[in-house]
Short mmCIF file of C-alpha atoms in Angstrom, two decimals:
data_model
loop_
_atom_site.label_atom_id
_atom_site.label_comp_id
_atom_site.label_asym_id
_atom_site.label_seq_id
_atom_site.Cartn_x
_atom_site.Cartn_y
_atom_site.Cartn_z
CA MET B 1 -10.95 17.94 21.05
CA ALA B 2 -10.40 18.26 17.48
CA ASN B 3 -12.14 15.58 15.32
CA ALA B 4 -9.75 13.35 12.79
CA LEU B 5 -10.74 15.98 9.93
CA GLU B 6 -9.41 18.67 11.90
CA GLN B 7 -6.15 16.80 12.90
CA GLU B 8 -5.51 15.90 9.37
CA TRP B 9 -6.13 19.84 8.37
CA ASN B 10 -3.89 20.86 11.10
CA ASN B 11 -1.03 18.22 10.21
CA TYR B 12 -1.17 19.27 6.37
CA PHE B 13 -1.74 23.09 7.12
CA VAL B 14 1.26 23.35 9.31
CA GLN B 15 3.57 21.65 6.67
CA LEU B 16 2.66 24.77 4.34
CA ASN B 17 5.06 27.75 3.94
CA GLU B 18 3.69 31.05 4.56
CA LEU B 19 3.10 31.95 0.85
CA GLU B 20 1.18 28.61 0.54
CA ARG B 21 -0.93 29.23 3.78
CA LYS B 22 -2.03 32.63 2.31
CA SER B 23 -3.15 30.92 -0.75
CA VAL B 24 -4.79 28.18 1.10
CA LEU B 25 -6.40 30.93 3.45
CA LEU B 26 -7.96 33.06 -0.08
CA MET B 27 -9.11 29.75 -1.53
CA LEU B 28 -11.02 29.13 1.55
CA LYS B 29 -12.21 32.76 1.83
CA THR B 30 -13.40 32.49 -1.97
CA PHE B 31 -15.34 29.18 -1.24
CA LEU B 32 -17.08 30.85 1.61
CA GLN B 33 -17.54 34.16 -0.13
CA ARG B 34 -19.59 32.18 -2.98
CA HIS B 35 -21.75 30.43 -0.31
CA ASN B 36 -22.70 33.77 0.83
CA GLU B 37 -23.52 35.35 -2.62
CA ASP B 38 -27.19 35.53 -3.85
CA THR B 39 -27.43 32.32 -6.12
CA ASP B 40 -30.50 33.23 -7.81
CA ARG B 41 -31.22 31.63 -10.91
CA ILE B 42 -32.06 33.61 -14.01
CA SER B 43 -35.66 33.01 -15.39
CA MET B 44 -36.27 30.90 -18.36
CA GLU B 45 -37.51 33.44 -20.19
CA GLN B 46 -34.23 35.65 -19.41
CA TYR B 47 -32.16 32.73 -20.28
CA ASN B 48 -33.75 32.12 -23.97
CA LYS B 49 -33.62 35.98 -24.31
CA GLU B 50 -29.71 35.88 -23.71
CA ILE B 51 -29.49 32.92 -26.32
CA ASP B 52 -31.64 34.89 -28.91
CA GLU B 53 -29.38 37.97 -28.47
CA ALA B 54 -26.45 35.70 -28.95
CA LEU B 55 -27.55 34.08 -31.82
CA THR B 56 -28.41 37.49 -33.39
CA GLU B 57 -24.88 38.65 -32.84
CA VAL B 58 -23.30 35.65 -34.60
CA GLU B 59 -25.73 35.94 -37.43
CA ALA B 60 -24.52 39.74 -37.68
CA GLY B 61 -20.97 38.23 -37.71
CA ASN B 62 -20.24 39.73 -34.30
CA TYR B 63 -17.88 36.71 -33.21
CA ILE B 64 -14.42 35.41 -33.43
CA THR B 65 -13.27 31.66 -34.43
CA GLN B 66 -11.39 29.61 -31.74
CA ASP B 67 -8.47 29.65 -34.31
CA GLU B 68 -8.59 33.65 -33.99
CA MET B 69 -8.78 33.56 -30.24
CA GLU B 70 -6.19 31.19 -30.05
CA LYS B 71 -3.85 33.30 -32.23
CA ARG B 72 -4.70 36.22 -30.03
CA ALA B 73 -3.92 34.34 -26.75
CA ALA B 74 -0.69 33.35 -27.93
CA LYS B 75 0.30 37.20 -28.20
CA TRP B 76 -0.37 37.57 -24.32
#
């Protein structure tokens, strides 16, 4: 016998149209896929290295401002 949560899920799910059901199914698959992926964290050394590399790029002028990004995004 289904518990209260399963019954509530079923009550809502059957009210969705086919496209909405597919969307919910895709969302669930995405959640489960993330659970199954390796969630290894990077080391502190790797983290610091990546920050140093990013700072070097900024110091070299290799960046865009938020205003510029907003202007670019407005053209999409």
